[in-house]
XYZ file of C-alpha atoms in Angstrom:
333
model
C -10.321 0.002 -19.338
C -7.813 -2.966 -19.509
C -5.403 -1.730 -17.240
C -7.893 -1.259 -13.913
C -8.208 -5.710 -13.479
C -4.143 -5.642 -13.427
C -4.510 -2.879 -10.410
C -7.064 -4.601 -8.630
C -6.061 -7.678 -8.838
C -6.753 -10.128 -6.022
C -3.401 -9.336 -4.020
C -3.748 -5.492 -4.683
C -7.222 -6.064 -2.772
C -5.842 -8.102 -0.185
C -3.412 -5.311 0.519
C -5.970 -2.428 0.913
C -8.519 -4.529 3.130
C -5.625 -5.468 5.163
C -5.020 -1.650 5.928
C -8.692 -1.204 6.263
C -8.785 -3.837 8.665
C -6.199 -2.627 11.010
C -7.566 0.994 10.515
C -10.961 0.167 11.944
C -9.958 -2.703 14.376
C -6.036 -2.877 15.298
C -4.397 -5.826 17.531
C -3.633 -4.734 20.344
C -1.962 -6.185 23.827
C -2.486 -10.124 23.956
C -4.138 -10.152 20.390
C -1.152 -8.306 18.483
C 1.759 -10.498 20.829
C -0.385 -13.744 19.239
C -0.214 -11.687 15.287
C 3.269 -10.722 15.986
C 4.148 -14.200 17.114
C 2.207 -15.610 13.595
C 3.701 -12.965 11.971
C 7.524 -13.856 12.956
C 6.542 -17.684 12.444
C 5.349 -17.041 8.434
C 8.613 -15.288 7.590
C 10.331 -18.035 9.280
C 8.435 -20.742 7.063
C 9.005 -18.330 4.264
C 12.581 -18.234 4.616
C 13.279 -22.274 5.315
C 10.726 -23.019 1.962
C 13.158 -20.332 0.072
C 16.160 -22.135 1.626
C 14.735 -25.618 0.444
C 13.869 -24.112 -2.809
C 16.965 -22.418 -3.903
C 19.915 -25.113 -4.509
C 23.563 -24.613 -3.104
C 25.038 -23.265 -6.358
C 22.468 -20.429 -6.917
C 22.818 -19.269 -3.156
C 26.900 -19.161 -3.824
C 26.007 -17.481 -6.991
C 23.932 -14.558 -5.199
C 26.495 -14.146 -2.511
C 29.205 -13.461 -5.259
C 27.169 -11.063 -6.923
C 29.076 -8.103 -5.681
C 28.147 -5.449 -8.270
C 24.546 -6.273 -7.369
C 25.491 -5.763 -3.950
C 27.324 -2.842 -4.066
C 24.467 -1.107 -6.491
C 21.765 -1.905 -3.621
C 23.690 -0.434 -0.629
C 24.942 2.943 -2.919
C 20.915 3.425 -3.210
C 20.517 2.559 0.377
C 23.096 4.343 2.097
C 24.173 7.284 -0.381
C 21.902 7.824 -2.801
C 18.694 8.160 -0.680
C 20.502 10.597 1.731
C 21.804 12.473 -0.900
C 18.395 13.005 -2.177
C 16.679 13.750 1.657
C 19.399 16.793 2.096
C 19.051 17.939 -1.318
C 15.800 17.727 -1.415
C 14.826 19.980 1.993
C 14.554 23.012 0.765
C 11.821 21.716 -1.790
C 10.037 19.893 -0.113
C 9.901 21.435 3.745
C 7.380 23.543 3.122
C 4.944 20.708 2.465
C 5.054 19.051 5.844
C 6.733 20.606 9.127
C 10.558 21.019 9.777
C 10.015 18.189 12.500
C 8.349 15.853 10.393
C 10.958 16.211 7.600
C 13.678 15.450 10.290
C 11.674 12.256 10.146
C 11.835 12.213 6.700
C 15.653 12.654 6.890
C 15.985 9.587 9.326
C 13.911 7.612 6.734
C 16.364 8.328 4.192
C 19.205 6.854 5.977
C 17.311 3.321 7.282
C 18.691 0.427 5.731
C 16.629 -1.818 3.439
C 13.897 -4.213 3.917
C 14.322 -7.697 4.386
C 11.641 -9.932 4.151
C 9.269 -7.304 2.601
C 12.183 -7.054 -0.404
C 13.051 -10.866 -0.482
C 8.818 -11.584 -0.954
C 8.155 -8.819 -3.474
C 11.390 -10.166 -5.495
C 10.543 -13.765 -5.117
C 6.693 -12.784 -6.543
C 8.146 -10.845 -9.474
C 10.250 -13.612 -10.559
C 13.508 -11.726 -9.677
C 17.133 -12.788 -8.293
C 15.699 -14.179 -4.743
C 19.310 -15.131 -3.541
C 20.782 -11.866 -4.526
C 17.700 -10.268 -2.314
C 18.411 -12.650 0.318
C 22.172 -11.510 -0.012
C 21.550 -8.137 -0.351
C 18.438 -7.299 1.966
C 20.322 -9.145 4.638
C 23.872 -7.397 4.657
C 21.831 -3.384 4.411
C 20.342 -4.432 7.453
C 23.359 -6.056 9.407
C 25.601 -2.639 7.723
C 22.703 -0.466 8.794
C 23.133 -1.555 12.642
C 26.552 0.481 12.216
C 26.111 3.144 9.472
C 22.669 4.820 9.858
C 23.965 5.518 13.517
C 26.755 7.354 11.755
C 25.146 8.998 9.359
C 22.453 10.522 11.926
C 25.036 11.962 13.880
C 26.325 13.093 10.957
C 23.298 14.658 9.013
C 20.695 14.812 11.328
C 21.925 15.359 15.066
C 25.218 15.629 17.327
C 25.004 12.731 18.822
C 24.079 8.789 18.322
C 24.271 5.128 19.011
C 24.075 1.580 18.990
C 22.551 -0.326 21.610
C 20.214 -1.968 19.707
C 22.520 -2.922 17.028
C 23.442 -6.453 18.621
C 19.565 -7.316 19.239
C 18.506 -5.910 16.082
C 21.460 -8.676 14.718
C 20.392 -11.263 16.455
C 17.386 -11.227 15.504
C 18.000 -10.771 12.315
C 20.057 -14.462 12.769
C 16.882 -16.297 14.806
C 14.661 -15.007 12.016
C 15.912 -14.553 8.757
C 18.950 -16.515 8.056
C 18.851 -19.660 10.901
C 15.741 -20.661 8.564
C 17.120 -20.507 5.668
C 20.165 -22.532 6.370
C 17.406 -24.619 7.956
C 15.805 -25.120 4.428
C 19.272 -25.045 2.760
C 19.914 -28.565 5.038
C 16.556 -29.946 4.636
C 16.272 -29.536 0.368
C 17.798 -33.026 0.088
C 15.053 -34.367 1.797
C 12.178 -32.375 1.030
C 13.755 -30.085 -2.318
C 11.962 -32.123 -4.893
C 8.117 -31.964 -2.747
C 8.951 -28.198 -2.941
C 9.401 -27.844 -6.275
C 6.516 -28.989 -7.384
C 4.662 -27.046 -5.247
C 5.814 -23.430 -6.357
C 2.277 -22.424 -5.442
C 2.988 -22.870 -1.738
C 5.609 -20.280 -1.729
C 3.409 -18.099 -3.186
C 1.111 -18.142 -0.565
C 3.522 -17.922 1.890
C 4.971 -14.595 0.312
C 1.666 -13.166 0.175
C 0.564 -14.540 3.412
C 3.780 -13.027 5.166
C 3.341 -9.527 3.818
C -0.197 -9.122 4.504
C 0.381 -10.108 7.861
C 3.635 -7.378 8.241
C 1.142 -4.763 6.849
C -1.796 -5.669 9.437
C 0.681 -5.776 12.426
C 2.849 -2.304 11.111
C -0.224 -0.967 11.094
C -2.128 -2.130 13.280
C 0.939 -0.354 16.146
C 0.711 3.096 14.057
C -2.888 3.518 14.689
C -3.014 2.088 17.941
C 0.478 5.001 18.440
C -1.962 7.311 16.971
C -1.094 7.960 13.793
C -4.433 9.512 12.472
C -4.451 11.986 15.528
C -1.060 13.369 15.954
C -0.924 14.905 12.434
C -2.778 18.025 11.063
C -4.945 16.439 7.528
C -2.790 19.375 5.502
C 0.727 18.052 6.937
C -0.484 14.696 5.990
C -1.395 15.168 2.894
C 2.188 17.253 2.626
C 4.026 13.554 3.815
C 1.982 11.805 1.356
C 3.199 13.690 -1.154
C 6.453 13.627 0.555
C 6.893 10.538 0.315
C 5.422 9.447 -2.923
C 7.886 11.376 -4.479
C 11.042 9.930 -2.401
C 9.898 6.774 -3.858
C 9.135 7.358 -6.867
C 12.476 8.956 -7.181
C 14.149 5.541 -6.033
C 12.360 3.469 -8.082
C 13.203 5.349 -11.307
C 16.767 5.036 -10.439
C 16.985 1.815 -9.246
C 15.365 0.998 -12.543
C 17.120 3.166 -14.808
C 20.333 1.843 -12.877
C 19.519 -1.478 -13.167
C 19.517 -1.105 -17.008
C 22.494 1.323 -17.837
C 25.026 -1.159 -15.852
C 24.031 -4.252 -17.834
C 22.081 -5.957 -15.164
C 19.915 -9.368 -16.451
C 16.329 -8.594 -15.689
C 16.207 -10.982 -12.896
C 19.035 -8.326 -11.534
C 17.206 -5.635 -12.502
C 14.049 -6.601 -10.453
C 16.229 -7.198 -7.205
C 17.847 -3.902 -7.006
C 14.344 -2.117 -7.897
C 13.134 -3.962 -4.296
C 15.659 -4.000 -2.687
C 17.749 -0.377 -3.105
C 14.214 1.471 -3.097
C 12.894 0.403 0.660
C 13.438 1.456 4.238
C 12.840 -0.919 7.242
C 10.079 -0.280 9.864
C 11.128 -3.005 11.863
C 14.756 -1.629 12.019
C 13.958 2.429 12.039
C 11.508 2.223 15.047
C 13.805 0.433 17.479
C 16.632 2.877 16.427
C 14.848 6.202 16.744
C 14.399 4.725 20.352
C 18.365 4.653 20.841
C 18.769 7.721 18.354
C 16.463 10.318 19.739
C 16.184 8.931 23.418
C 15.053 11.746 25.112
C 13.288 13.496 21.825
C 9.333 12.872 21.046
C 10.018 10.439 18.510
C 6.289 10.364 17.056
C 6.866 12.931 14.369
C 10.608 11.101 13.752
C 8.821 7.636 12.741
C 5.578 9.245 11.478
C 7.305 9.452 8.191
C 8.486 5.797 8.193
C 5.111 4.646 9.254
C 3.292 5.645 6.184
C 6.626 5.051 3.668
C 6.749 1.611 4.927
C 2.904 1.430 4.097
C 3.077 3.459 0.288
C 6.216 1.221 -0.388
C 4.730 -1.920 -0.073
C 1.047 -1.105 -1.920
C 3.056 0.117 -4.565
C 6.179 -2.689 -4.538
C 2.669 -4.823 -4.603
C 1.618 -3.888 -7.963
C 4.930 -3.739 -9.514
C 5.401 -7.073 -8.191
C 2.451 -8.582 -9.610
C 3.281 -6.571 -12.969
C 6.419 -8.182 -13.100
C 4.782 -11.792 -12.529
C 2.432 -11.466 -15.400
C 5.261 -10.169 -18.119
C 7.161 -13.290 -16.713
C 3.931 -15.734 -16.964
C 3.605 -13.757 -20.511
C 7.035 -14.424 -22.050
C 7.159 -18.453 -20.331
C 3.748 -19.059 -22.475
C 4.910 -17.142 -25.278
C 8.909 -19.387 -25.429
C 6.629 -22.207 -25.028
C 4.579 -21.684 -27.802
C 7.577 -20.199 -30.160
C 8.965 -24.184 -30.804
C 5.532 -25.289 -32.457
C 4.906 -21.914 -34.451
């Protein structure tokens, strides 16, 4: 009975009305340009308030973290492929051979950015290790989930989105936060006492990257292309891809001595795939291929992984609230 308020918490809500919402009336044309537009804004303001939060010293500190760094893009780049190939003869018979060629390409997406950096930031994690982190899987992924496609998956492959995909990835992501980084002298103290703003903004950003995600994948018919049995198969699918990742990223967070602030940025950020870099890439990847069974399985990852990054999220937040209340206490017991 206690646990079912700390699943439906107010977020947790937020999050399933939000796919609800885009279920039963997506944006479309000149509406989802205008969400897409708010959308790209909030992360912006999200990164410059994380900029203007975080001092000089800690953002050093997270870009030196190199076995952080180097445990992330092993789970990225080897350890989720590993599992896709290994995997396949299990689990093929639950969807269709074309859909776990999807499932393949999923495996071998770089990480998450914003997604990862807002989930870490709301479970009181290493937020300049995810900024580190989240930002150099996607900038390595421009260049190794071409190769390892042509490797795995087909004969051939390429790039030609790699340079946009960076750029934008500059404009978006990283010109705001040096942005913020510039700006905390000024404005560093008004932020800090308003840690509640940045929580809104995290929450804020992600609900709108879930309404606009999937807003396109019904619109791209998502609900009609699939058979309800092969569905249910990628459901399953995928719940256990993650679920896989997660337990490792955890368990591998702990066996190589990582703090718990560590520990929470490699769970987030070695155990997600990018939407917003896989789509553009199947594009380049498969040109010439029906690519709607490629990125079906992406489509509803991208949605599983952040309802359940979500709760863990939140979990995380209320052991931190717990132990703050509980060291602040300890001095007058």
């Amino acid at each position: 009975m206690t646990a079912m308020p700390k699943l439906l918490d107010s977020f947790t809500l937020a999050l399933l009305s939000t796919v609800a919402l885009a279920s039963l009336l997506p944006c479309s044309g000149a509406t989802a340009q205008a969400f897409n537009l708010i959308t790209n804004l909030a992360i912006g303001l999200l990164f410059f308030l994380h900029g203007a939060k975080l001092s000089r010293e800690a953002v050093i500190a997270g870009a030196g973290h190199w076995r952080l760094h180097l445990t992330v893009l092993a789970c990225t780049f080897a350890l989720f492929p590993l599992l896709g190939v290994l995997l396949r003869p299990l689990l093929t018979p639950l969807v269709t051979p074309e859909l776990y060629l999807g499932i393949l390409y999923l495996c071998m997406l770089p990480s998450t950015v914003q997604s990862s950096i807002a989930f870490t930031s709301m479970a009181q994690g290493n937020v300049p290790a995810a900024i580190c982190s989240a930002t150099a899987s996607n900038l390595l992924g421009i260049f190794i989930t071409p190769l390892l496609v042509g490797w795995l998956v087909v004969s051939h492959g390429g790039a030609a989105q790699g340079m946009g995909s960076a750029l934008d990835i500059v404009y978006q992501l990283l010109l705001p936060f040096i942005a913020g980084q510039i700006a905390r002298r000024w404005i560093g103290l008004w932020v800090d006492k308003r840690k509640a703003l940045l929580k809104y903004v995290d929450q804020g950003s992600i609900l709108l990257v879930v309404y606009t995600a999937f807003s396109a994948a019904v619109i791209g018919g998502l609900w009609r292309q699939t058979p309800v049995s092969a569905l249910l198969g990628l459901l399953v699918v995928n719940g256990i891809l993650l679920g896989l990742l997660l337990a490792i990223t955890t368990l591998a967070g702990r066996k190589l001595g990582f703090n718990r602030e560590d520990q929470i940025t490699i769970l987030f950020c070695g155990s997600k795939k990018s939407l917003a870099s896989g789509v553009p890439m199947a594009k380049v990847l498969f040109a010439g291929h029906a690519i709607g069974a490629i990125v079906l399985p992406l489509m509803l990852f991208h949605q599983i992984q952040l309802m359940v990054c979500a709760m863990l999220a939140q979990r995380f937040r209320r052991q931190h609230l717990r132990q703050s209340r509980m060291q602040e206490k300890s001095p007058l017991a």
